GROMACS .gro file of C-alpha atoms in nm:
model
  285
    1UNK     CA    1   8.986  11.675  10.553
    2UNK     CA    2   8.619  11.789  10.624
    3UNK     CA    3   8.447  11.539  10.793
    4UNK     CA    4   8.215  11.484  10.493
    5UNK     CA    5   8.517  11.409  10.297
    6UNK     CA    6   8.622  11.146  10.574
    7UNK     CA    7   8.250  10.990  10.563
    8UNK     CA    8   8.290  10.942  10.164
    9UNK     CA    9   8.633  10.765  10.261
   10UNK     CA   10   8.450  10.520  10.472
   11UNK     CA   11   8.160  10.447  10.272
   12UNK     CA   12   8.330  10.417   9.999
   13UNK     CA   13   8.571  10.142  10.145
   14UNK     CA   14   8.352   9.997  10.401
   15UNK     CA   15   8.038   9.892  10.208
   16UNK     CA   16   7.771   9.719  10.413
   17UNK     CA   17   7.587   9.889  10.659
   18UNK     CA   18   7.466   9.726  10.987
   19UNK     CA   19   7.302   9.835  11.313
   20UNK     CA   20   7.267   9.614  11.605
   21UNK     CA   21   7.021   9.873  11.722
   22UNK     CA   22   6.857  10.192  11.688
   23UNK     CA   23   7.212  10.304  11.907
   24UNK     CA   24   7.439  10.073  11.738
   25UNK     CA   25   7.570  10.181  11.397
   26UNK     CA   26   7.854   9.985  11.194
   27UNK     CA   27   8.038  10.068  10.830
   28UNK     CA   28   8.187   9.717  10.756
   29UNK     CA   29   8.408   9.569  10.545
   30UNK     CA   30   8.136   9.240  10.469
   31UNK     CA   31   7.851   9.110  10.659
   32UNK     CA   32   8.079   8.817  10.784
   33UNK     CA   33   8.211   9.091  11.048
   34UNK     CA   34   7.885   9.103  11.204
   35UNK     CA   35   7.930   8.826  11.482
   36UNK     CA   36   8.275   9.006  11.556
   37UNK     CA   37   8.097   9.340  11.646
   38UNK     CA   38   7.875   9.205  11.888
   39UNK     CA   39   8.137   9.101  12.065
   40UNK     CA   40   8.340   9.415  12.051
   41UNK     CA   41   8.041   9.571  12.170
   42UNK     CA   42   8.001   9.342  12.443
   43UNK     CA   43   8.393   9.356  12.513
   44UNK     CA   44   8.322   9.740  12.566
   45UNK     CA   45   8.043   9.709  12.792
   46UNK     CA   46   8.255   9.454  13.023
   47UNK     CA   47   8.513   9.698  13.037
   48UNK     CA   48   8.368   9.981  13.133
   49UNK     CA   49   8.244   9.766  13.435
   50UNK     CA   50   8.584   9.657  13.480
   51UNK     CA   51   8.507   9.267  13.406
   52UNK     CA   52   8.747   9.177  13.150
   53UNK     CA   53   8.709   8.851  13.006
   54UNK     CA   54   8.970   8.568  12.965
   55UNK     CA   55   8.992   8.652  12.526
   56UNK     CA   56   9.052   9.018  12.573
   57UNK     CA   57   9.402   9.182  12.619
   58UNK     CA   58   9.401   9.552  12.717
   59UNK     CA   59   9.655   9.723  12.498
   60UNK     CA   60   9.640  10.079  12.604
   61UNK     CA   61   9.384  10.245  12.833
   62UNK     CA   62   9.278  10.578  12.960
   63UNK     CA   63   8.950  10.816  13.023
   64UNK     CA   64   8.876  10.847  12.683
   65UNK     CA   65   9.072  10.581  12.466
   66UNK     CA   66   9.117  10.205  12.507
   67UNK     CA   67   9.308   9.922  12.269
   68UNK     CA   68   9.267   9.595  12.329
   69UNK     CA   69   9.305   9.296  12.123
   70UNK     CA   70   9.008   9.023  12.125
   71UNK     CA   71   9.061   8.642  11.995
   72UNK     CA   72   8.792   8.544  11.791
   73UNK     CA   73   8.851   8.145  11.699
   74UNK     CA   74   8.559   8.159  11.553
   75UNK     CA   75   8.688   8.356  11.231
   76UNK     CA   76   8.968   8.276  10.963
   77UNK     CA   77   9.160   8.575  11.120
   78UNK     CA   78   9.152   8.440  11.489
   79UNK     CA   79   9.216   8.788  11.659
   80UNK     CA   80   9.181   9.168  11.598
   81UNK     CA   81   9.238   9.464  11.733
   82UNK     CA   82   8.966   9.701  11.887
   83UNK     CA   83   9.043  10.073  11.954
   84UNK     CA   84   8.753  10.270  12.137
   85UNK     CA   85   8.712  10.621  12.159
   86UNK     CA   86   8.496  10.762  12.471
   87UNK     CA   87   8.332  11.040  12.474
   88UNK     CA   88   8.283  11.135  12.798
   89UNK     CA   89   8.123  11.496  12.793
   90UNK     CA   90   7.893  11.651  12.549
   91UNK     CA   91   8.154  11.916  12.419
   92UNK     CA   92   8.325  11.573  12.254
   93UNK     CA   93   7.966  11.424  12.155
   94UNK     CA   94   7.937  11.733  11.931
   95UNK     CA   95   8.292  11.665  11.804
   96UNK     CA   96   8.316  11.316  11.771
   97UNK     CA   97   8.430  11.360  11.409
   98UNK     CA   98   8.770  11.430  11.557
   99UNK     CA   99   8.826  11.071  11.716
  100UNK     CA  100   8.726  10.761  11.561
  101UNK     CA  101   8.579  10.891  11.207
  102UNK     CA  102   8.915  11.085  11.186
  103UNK     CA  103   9.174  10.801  11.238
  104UNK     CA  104   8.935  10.559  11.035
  105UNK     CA  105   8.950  10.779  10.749
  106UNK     CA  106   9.319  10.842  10.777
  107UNK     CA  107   9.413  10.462  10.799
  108UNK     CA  108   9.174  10.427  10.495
  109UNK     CA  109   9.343  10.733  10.300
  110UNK     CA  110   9.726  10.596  10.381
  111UNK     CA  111   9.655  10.257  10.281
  112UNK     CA  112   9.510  10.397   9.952
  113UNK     CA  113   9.882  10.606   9.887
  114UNK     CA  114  10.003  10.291   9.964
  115UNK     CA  115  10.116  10.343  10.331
  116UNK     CA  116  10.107   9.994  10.475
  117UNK     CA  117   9.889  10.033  10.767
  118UNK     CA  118   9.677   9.724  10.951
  119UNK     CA  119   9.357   9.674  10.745
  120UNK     CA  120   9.026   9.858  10.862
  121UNK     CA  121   8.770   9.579  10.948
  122UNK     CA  122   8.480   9.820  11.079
  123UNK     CA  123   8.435  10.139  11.190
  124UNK     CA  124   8.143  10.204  11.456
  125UNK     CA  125   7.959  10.453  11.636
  126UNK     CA  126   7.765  10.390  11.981
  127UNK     CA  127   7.497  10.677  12.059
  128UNK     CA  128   7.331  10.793  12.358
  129UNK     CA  129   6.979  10.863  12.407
  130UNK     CA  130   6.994  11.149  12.236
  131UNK     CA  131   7.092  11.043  11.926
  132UNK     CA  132   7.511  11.166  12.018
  133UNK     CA  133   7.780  10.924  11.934
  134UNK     CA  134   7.933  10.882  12.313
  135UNK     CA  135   8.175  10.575  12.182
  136UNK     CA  136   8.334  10.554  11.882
  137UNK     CA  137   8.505  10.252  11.770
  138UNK     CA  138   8.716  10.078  11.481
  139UNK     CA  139   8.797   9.714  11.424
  140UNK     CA  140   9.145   9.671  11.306
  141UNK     CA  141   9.382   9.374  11.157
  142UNK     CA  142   9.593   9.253  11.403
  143UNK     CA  143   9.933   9.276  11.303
  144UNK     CA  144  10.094   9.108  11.594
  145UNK     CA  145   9.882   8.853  11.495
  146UNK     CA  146  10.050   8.837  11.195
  147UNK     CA  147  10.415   8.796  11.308
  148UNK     CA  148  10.474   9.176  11.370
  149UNK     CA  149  10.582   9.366  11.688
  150UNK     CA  150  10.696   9.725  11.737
  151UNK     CA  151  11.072   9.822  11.624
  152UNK     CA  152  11.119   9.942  12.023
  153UNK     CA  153  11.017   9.587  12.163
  154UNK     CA  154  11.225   9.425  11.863
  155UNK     CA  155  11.556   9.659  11.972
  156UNK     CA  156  11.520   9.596  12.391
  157UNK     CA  157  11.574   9.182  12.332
  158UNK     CA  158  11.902   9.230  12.061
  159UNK     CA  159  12.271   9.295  12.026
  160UNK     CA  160  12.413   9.632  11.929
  161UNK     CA  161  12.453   9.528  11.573
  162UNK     CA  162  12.137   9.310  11.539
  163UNK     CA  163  11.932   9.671  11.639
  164UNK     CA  164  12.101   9.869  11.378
  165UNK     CA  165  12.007   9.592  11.125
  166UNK     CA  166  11.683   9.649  11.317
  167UNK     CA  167  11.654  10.016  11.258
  168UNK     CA  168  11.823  10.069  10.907
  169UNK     CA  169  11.472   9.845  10.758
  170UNK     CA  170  11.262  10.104  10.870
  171UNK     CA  171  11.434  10.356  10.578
  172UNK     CA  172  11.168  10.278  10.307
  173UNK     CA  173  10.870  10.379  10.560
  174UNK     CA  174  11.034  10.707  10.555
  175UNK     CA  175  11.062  10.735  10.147
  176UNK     CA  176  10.684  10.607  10.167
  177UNK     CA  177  10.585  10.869  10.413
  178UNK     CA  178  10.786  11.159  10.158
  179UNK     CA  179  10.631  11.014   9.880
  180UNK     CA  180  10.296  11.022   9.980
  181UNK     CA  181  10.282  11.403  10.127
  182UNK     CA  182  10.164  11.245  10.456
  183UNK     CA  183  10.290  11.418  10.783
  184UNK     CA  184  10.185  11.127  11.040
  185UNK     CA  185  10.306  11.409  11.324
  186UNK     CA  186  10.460  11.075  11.591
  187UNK     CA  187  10.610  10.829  11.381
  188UNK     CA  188  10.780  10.657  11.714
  189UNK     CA  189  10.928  10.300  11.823
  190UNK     CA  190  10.596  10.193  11.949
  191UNK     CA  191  10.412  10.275  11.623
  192UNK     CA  192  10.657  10.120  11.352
  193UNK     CA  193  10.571   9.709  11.336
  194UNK     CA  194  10.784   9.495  11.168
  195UNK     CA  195  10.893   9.152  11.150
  196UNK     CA  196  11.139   8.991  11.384
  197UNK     CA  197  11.216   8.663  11.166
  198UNK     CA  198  11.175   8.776  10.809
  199UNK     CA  199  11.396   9.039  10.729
  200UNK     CA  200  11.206   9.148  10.371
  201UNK     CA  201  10.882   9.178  10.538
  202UNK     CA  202  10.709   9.549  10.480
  203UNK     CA  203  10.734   9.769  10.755
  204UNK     CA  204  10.406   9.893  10.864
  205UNK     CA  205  10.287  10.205  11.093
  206UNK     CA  206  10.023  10.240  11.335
  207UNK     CA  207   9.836  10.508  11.498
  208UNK     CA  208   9.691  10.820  11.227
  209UNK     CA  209   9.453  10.975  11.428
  210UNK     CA  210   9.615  11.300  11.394
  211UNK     CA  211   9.797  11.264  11.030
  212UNK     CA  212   9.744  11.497  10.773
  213UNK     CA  213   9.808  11.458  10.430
  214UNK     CA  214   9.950  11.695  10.172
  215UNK     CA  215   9.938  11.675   9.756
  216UNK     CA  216  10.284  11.734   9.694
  217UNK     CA  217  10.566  11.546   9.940
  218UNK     CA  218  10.787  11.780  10.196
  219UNK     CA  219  11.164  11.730  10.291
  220UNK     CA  220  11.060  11.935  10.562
  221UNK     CA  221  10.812  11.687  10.711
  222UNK     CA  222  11.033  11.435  10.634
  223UNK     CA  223  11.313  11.541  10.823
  224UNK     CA  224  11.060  11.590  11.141
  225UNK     CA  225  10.974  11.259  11.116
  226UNK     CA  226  11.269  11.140  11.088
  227UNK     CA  227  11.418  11.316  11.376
  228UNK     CA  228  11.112  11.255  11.569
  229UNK     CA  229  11.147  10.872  11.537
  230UNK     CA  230  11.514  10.891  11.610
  231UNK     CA  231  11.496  11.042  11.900
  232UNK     CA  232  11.273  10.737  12.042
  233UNK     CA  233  11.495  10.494  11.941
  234UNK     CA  234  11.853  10.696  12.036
  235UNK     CA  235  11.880  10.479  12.367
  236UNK     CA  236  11.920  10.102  12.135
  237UNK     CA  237  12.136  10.230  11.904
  238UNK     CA  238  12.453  10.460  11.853
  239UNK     CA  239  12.471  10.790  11.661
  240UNK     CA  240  12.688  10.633  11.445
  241UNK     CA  241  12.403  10.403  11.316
  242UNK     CA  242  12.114  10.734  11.280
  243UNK     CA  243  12.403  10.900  11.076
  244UNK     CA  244  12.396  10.638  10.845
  245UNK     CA  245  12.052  10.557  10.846
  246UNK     CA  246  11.964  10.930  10.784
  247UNK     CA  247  12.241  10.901  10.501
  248UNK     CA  248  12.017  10.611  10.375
  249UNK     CA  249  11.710  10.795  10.375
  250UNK     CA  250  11.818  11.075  10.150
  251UNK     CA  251  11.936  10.799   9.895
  252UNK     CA  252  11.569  10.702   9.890
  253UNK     CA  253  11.399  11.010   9.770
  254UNK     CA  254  11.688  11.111   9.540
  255UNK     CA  255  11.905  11.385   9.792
  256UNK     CA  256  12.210  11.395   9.607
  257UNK     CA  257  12.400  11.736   9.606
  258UNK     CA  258  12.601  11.792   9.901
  259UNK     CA  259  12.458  12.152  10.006
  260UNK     CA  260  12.079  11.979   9.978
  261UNK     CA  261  12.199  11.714  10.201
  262UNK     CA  262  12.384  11.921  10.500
  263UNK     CA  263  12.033  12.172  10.510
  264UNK     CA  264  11.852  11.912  10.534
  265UNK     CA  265  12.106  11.743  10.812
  266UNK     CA  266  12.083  12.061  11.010
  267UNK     CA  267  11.673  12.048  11.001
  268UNK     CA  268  11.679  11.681  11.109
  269UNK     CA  269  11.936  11.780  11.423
  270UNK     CA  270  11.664  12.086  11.479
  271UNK     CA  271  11.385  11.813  11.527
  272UNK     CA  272  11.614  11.568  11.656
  273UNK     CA  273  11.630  11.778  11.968
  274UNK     CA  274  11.282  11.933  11.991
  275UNK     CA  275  11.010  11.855  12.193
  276UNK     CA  276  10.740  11.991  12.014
  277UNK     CA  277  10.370  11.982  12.125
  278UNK     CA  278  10.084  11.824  11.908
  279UNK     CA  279   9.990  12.148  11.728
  280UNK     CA  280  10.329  12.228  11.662
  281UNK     CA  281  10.385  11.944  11.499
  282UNK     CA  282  10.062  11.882  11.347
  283UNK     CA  283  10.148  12.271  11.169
  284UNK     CA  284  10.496  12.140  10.971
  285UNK     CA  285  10.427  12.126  10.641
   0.00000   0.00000   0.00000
């Protein structure tokens, strides 16, 4: 997607425009996000000094990305999730299309296909004095809010047969995934959220900075995926339990002939195995 393309995706979903400040730009999803972005922005601002306040949780941090969740009693929703995109030098200022707009449109687009993904709140740029974007950042539903955690944490705290119950719901995510021609390049154990206590919920998946999506659905991304995701749940459960789950997955996009079925096998083992860089996999289409 050109990154006009990805600007008409969020405009077209997030509707009212707000700006804090001449530096401060927001795409929201209603006006009644606007106290929740002042925080954010404050959030930011006392972690960058390293003063993190009691109603932040840092998720995930690095040089250039941080999660954290922030409780918000003051809303319906109580909490969300923030994820913030520094950019540190001015080779990423000129690219900032490539971090926040890019995972904000994504989420948008696989929710659209019908991909469940957390809901898009807000979607935010920060700019410098120059007029650059130098923080990008996007307000998300928090889905461990909602009674979700990922299928890794879910599979550490259970018994052998309890995690292939575990890992077998996760099949229609996969027939989604085929369905919609999306190739989300690290479907993993941290980025698949389900329920722990209600076994019909939807599974949902996290993380599409780096998706791409395709018109018509591939067996061969498909069996990446699947292999990919495998692999980072192989030490919870047995091969017996990925044979049949793979087995299951087939059944869901209509595999039926034996000959389809062991090619397919045989691509799955391929990427089973692999350790493939981003670009590689971002290229398997």
């Amino acid at each position: 997607m050109f990154s006009l393309n990805k600007r008409r995706i969020i405009t077209s979903a997030l509707k009212f425009r707000h700006g804090d400040s001449r530096r401060v730009k927001w795409w929201l999803k209603d006006e009644s996000l606007i106290p929740v972005t002042q925080s954010v922005v404050a959030a930011i601002r006392d972690i960058t000094k390293q003063d993190v306040r009691p109603n932040i949780k840092i998720i995930k941090q690095n040089e250039r990305k941080t999660v954290f969740r922030m409780e918000y009693p003051q809303d319906a929703r109580q909490s969300f999730i923030a994820k913030v995109f520094f950019l540190n030098s001015v080779k990423h200022r000129f690219k900032y299309y490539k971090y926040g707009l890019d995972e904000t449109a994504n989420l948008l687009r696989a929710r659209n296909r019908g991909i469940n993904t957390p809901e898009v709140y807000g979607y935010g740029n920060i700019h410098d004095m120059f007029g650059l974007v130098k923080t990008s950042v996007i307000i998300l539903e928090d889905l461990q809010g909602q009674g979700l955690s990922p299928i890794g944490v879910l599979m550490r705290t259970k018994s052998e047969d309890e995690r292939s119950e575990v890992f077998m719901r996760s099949v229609s995510l996969f027939a989604k995934l085929y369905e919609t021609g999306c190739n989300h390049i690290d479907v993993n154990s941290g980025a698949v959220m389900l329920s722990e206590d209600h076994l019909d919920s939807e599974v949902y998946l996290l993380d599409f900075q780096h998706a791409k999506f395709y018109s018509t659905p591939s067996s061969e991304i498909l069996m990446f995926e699947a292999g990919h995701f495998a692999r980072s749940c192989c030490n919870w459960i047995s091969a017996e339990t990925i044979n049949k789950w793979l087995a299951k997955v087939l059944d869901a996009i209509e595999i039926r002939d034996n000959v389809s079925r062991e090619k397919l096998i045989e691509r799955f083992d391929y990427y089973f195995a692999a350790q493939l860089s981003r670009k590689a996999r971002k290229k398997i289409s």
